[in-house]
CSV table of C-alpha atoms and ligand atoms in Angstrom, one decimal:
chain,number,residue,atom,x,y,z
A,4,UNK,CA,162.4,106.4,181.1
A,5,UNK,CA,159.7,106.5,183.6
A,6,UNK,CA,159.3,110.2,183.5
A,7,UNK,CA,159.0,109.8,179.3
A,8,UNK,CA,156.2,107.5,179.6
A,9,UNK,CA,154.4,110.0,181.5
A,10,UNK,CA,155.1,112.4,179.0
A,11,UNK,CA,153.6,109.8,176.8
A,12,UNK,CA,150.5,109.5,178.2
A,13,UNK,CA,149.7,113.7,178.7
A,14,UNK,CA,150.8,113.5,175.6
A,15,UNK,CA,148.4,110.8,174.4
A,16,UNK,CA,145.2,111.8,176.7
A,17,UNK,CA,145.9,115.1,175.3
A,18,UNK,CA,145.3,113.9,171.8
A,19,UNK,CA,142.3,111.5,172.7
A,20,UNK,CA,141.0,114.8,174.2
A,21,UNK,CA,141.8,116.7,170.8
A,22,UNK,CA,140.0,114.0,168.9
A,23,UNK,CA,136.5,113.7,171.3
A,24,UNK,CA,136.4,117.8,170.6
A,25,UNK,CA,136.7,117.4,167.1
A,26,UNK,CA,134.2,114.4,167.1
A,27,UNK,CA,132.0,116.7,169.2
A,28,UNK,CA,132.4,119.7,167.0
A,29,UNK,CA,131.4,117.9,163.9
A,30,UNK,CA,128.4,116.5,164.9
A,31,UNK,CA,127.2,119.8,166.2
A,32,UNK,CA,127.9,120.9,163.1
A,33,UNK,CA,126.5,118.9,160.6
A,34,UNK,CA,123.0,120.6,160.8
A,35,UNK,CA,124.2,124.0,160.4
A,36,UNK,CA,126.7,123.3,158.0
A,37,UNK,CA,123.7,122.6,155.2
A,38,UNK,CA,122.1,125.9,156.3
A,39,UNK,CA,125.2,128.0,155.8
A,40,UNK,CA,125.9,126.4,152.7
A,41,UNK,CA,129.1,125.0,153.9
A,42,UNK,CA,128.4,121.4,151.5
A,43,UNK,CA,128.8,121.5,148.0
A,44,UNK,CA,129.3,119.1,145.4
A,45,UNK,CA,132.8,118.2,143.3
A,46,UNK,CA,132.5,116.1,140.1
A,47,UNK,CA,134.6,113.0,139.2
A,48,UNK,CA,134.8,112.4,135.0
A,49,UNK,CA,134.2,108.0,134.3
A,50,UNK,CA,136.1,107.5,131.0
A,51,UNK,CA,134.4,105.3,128.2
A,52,UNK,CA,137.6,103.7,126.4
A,53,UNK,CA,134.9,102.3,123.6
A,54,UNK,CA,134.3,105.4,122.5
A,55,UNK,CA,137.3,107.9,124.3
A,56,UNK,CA,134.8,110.2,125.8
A,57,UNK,CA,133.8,111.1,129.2
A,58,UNK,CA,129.8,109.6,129.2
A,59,UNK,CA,129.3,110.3,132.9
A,60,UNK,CA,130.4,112.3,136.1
A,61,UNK,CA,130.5,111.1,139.9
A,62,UNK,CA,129.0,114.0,141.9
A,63,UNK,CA,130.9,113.8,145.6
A,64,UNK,CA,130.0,115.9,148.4
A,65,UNK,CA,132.8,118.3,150.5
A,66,UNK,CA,132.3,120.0,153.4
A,67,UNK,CA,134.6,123.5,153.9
A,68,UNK,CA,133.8,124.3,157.9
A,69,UNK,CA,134.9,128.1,158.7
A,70,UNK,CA,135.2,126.7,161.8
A,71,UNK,CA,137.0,123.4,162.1
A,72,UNK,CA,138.8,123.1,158.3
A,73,UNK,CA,137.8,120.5,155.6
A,74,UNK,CA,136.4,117.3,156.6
A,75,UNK,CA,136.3,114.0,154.7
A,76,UNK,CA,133.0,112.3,153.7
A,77,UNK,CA,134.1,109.4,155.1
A,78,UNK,CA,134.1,111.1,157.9
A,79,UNK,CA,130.6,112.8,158.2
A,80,UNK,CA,128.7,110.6,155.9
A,81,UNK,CA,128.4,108.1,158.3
A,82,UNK,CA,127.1,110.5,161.2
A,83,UNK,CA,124.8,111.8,159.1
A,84,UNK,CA,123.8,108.4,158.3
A,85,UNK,CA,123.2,107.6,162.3
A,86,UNK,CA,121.2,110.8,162.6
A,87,UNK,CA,118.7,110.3,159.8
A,88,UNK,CA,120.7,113.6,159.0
A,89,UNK,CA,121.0,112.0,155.8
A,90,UNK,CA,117.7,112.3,154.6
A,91,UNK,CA,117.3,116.4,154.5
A,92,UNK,CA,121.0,115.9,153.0
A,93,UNK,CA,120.6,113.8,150.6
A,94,UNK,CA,117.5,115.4,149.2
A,95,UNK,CA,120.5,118.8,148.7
A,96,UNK,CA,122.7,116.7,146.8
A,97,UNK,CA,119.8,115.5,144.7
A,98,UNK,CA,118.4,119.2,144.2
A,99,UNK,CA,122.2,120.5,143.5
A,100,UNK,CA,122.6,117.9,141.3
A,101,UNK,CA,120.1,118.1,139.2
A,102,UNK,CA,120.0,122.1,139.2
A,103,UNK,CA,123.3,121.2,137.7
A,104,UNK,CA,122.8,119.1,135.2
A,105,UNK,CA,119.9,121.5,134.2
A,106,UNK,CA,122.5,124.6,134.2
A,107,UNK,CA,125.1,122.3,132.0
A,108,UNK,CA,122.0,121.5,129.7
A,109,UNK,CA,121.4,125.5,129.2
A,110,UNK,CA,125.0,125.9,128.2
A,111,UNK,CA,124.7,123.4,125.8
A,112,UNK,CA,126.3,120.2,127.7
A,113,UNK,CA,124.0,117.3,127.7
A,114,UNK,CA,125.6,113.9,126.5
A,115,UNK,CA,126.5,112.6,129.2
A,116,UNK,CA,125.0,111.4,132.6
A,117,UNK,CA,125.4,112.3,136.4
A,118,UNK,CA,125.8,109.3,138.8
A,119,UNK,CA,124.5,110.2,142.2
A,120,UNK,CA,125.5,108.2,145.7
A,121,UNK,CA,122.4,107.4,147.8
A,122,UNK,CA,122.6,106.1,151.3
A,123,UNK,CA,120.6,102.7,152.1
A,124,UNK,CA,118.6,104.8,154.9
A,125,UNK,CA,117.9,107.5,152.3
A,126,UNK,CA,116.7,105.2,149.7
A,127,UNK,CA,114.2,103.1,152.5
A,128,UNK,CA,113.0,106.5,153.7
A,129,UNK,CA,109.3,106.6,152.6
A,130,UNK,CA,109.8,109.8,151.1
A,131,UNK,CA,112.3,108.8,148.6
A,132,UNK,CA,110.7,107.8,145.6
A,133,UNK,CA,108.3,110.8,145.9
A,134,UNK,CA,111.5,113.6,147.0
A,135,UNK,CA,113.2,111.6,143.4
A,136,UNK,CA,110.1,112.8,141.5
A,137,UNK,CA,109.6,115.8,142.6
A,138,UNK,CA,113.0,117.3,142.5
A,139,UNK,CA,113.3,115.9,138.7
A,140,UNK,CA,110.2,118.0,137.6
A,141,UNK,CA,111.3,120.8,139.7
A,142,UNK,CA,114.5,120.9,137.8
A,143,UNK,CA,112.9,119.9,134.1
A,144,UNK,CA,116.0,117.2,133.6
A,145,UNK,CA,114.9,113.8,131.9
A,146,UNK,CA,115.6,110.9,134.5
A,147,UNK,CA,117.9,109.3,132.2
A,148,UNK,CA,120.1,111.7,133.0
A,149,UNK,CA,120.7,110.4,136.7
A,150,UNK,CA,122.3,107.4,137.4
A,151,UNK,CA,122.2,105.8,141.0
A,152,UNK,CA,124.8,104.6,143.2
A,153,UNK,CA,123.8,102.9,146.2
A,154,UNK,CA,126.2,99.6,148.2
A,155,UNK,CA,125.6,96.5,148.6
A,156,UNK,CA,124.4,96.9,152.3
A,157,UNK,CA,121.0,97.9,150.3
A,158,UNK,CA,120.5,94.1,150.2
A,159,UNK,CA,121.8,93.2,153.6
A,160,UNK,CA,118.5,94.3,155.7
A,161,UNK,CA,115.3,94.2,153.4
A,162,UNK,CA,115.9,93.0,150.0
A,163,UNK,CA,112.3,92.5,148.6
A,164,UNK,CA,111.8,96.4,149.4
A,165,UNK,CA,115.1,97.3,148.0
A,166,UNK,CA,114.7,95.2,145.2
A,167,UNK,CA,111.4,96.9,144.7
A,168,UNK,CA,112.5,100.9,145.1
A,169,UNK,CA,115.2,100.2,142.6
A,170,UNK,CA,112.9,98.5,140.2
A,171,UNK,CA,110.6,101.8,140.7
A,172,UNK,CA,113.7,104.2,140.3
A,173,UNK,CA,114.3,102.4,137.1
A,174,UNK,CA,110.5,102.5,136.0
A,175,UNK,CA,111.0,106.3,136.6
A,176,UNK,CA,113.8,106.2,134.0
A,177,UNK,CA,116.7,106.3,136.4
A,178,UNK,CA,119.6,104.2,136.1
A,179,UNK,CA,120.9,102.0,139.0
A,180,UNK,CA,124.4,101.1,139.9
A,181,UNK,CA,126.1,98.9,142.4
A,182,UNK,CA,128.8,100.6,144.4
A,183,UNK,CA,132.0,99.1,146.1
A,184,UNK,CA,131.3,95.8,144.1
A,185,UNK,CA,133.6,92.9,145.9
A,186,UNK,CA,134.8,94.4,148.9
A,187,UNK,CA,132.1,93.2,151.0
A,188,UNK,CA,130.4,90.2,152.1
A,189,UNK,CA,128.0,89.7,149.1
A,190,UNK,CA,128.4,86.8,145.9
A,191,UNK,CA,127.9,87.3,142.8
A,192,UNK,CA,124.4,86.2,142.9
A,193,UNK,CA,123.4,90.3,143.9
A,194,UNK,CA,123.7,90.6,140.7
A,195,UNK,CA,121.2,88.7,139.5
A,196,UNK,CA,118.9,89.8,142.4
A,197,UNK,CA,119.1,93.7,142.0
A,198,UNK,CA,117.6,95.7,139.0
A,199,UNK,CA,120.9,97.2,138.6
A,200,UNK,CA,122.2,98.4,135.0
A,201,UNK,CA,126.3,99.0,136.2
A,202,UNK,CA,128.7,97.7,138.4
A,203,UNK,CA,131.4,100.0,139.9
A,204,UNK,CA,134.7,97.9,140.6
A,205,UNK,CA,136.2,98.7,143.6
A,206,UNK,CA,139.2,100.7,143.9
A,207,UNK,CA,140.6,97.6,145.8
A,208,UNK,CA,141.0,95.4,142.9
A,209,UNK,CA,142.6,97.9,140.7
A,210,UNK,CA,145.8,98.2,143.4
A,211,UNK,CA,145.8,94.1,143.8
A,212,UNK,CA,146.2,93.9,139.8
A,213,UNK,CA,150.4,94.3,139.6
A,214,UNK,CA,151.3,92.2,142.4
A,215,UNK,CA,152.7,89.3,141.9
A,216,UNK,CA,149.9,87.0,142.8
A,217,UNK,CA,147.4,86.7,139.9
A,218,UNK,CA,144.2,85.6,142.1
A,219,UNK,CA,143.0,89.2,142.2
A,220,UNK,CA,143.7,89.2,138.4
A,221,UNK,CA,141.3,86.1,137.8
A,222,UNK,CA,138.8,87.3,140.2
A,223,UNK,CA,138.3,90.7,138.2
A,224,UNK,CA,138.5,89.4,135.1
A,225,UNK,CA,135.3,87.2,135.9
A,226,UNK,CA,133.8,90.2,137.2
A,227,UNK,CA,134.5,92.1,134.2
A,228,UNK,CA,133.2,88.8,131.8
A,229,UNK,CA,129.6,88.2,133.9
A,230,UNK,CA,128.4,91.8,134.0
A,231,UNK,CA,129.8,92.0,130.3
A,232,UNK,CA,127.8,89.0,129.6
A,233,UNK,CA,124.7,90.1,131.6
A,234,UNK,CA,124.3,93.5,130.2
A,235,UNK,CA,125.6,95.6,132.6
A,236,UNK,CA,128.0,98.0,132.2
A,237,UNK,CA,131.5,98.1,134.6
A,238,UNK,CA,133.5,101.1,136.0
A,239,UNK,CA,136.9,100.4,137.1
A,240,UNK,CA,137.4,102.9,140.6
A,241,UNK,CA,140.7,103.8,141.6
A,242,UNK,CA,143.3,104.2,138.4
A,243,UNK,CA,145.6,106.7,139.1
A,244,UNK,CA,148.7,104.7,136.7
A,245,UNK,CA,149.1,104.3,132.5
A,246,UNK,CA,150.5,100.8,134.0
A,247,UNK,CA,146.8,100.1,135.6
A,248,UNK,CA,145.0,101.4,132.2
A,249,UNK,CA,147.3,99.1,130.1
A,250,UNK,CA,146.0,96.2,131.8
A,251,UNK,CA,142.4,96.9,132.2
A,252,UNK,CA,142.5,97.8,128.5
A,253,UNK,CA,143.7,94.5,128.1
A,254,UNK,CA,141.2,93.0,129.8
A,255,UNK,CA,138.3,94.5,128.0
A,256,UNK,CA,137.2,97.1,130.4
A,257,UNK,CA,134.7,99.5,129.1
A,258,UNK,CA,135.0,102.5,131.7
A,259,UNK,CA,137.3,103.5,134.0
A,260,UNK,CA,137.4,106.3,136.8
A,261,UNK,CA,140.6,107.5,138.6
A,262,UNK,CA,143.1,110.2,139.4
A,263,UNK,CA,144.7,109.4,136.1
A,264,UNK,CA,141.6,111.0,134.1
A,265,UNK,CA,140.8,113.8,137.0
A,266,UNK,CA,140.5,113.6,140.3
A,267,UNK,CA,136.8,114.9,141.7
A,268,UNK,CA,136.8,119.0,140.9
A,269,UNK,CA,134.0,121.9,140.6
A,270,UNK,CA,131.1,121.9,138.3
A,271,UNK,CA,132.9,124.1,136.1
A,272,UNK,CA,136.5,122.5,135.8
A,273,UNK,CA,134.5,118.8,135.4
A,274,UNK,CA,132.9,120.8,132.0
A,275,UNK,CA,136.1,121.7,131.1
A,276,UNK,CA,137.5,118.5,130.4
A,277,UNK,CA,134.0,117.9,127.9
A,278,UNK,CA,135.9,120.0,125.4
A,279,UNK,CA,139.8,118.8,126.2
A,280,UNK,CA,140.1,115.7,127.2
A,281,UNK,CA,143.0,113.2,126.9
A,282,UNK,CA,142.1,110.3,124.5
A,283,UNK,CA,143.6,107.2,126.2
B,323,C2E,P1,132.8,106.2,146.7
B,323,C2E,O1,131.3,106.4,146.3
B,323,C2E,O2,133.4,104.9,146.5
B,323,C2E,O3,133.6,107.3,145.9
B,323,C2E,C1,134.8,107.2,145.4
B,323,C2E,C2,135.9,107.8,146.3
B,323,C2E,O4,137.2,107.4,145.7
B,323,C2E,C3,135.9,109.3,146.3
B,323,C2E,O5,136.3,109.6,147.6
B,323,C2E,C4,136.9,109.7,145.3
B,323,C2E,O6,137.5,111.0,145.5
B,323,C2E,C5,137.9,108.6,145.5
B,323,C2E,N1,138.8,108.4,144.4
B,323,C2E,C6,138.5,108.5,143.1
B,323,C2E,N2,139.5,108.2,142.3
B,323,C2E,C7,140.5,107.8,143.1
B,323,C2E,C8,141.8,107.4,142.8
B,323,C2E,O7,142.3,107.2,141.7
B,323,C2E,N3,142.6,107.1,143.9
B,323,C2E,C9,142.1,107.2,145.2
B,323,C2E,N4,142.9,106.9,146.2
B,323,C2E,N5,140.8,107.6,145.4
B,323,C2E,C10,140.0,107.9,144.4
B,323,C2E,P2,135.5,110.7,148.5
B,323,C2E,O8,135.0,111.8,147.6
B,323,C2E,O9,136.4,111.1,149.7
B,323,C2E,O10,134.2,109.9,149.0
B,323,C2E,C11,134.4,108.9,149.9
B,323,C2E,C12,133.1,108.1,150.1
B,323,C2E,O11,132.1,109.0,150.8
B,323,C2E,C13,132.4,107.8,148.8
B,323,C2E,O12,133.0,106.6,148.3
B,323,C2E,C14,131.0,107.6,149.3
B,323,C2E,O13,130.8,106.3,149.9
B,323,C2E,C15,130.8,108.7,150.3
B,323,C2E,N6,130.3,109.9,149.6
B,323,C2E,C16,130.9,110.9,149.0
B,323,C2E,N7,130.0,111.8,148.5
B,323,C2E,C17,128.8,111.3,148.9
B,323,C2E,C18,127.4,111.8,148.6
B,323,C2E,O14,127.2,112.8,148.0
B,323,C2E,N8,126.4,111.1,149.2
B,323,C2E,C19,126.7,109.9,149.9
B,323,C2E,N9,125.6,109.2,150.4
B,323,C2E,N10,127.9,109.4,150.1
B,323,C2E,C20,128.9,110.1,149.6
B,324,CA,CA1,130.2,106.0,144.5
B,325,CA,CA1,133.0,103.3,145.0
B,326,CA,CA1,133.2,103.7,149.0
């Protein structure tokens, strides 16, 4: 038994040791990654069940490394976030993004909009508004064509200025959206602080609905009711079941986003689904 637990421990350094050279390898490579094009973008449909249409896409970003295999953004987004890599990042995701809406507007695909996430430290960055502007008129696309996702950590630090970028984003004819709504720490009342035209749902809420306790059930049907009520639009994250669509249906949610519809895919599969689509 003894000499198992020693095996154990190799066995477990080892891995620790596997993990610290992965850690290591990413973050050396996060730079380079955006200069050898190794980032691009995949798009997530958001399904209108007013009207059976897909009005929007979520652009998501991937990283393919040659050198140490895929890698999750929930992995690197948040390094990038603690090296200000973010910023020169998340000014490429802008530009691809709107390069793309402008290529799907030459081929004749233009109603629907683009939702975008931004990172709290990209949006404060004094740049921002200015990098917004000028990437816009670079890619002659109208602003209503964007939609902007940002978390409700946007509030946590420095909510006047946040308050007052968003206002500015919308002023520029942007839409804002509030991410991850009711995982975190926040109330309600963030609604009613932030210029913010949607509220995304999280995924969270939509596994709670089918079990048996019907708290979770209550909760998101309020959420659904006060944004209803004070103009914003919702999107349900997360539905990958008919089951889960029945009951949002029920409840009188307006969009919903999931594996059911499509899972997040390239440019041109997401147009794809513009002409065959599903009606659920
Ligand atoms: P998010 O903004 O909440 O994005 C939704 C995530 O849920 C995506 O994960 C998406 O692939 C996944 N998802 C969508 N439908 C389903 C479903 O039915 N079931 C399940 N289990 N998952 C679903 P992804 O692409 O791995 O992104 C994770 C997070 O990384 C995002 O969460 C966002 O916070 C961040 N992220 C991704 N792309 C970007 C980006 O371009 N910029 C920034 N700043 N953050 C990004
Ligand atoms: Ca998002
Ligand atoms: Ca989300
Ligand atoms: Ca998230």
């Amino acid at each position: 038994a003894k000499k198992q637990g020693g095996n154990r421990a190799v066995f477990f350094s080892q891995e620790l040791a596997n993990q610290n050279e992965r850690a290591r390898l990413i973050a050396n490579n996060l730079v380079q990654a955006l200069y050898n094009n190794e980032y691009y973008m995949v798009y997530q449909p958001v399904y209108d069940l007013s009207n059976q249409k897909i009005t929007s896409y979520e652009a998501l970003i991937r990283w393919e490394s040659p050198l140490i295999g895929s890698i999750s953004p929930v992995e690197f987004i948040p390094l990038l976030e603690d090296s200000d890599l973010i910023v020169p990042v998340g000014r490429w995701i802008l530009r691809q993004v709107a390069l793309q809406v402008k290529l799907w507007e030459l081929e004749g695909y233009n109603g629907f909009q683009v939702a975008i996430n931004i990172s709290v430290k990209q949006m404060m960055h004094r740049e921002f508004l200015n990098d917004v502007k000028s990437i816009i008129q670079e890619a002659k696309i109208s602003p209503r064509r964007l939609i902007f996702e940002i978390t409700e950590t946007v509030a946590v630090q420095n909510s006047e200025l946040a308050t007052q970028i968003l206002s500015d984003l919308n002023h520029l004819g942007v839409k804002t959206a509030l991410d991850d709504f009711g995982t975190g720490y926040s109330s309600l009342s963030i609604l009613k602080l932030l210029p913010i035209q949607q509220v995304k749902v999280d995924r969270m809420f939509i596994m709670e609905m089918e079990q048996e306790d019907n708290k979770s059930l209550v909760i998101l049907q309020g959420i659904i009711d006060i944004a209803k009520n004070l103009g914003m639009s919702t999107v349900m994250e997360g539905v990958e079941t008919s089951e889960q669509l029945e009951l949002l249906k029920n409840m009188g949610a307006q969009k919903i986003q999931g594996y059911l519809i499509s899972r997040p895919i390239v440019a041109e599969l997401a147009i794809e689904l513009q002409k065959n689509t599903w009606k659920y």
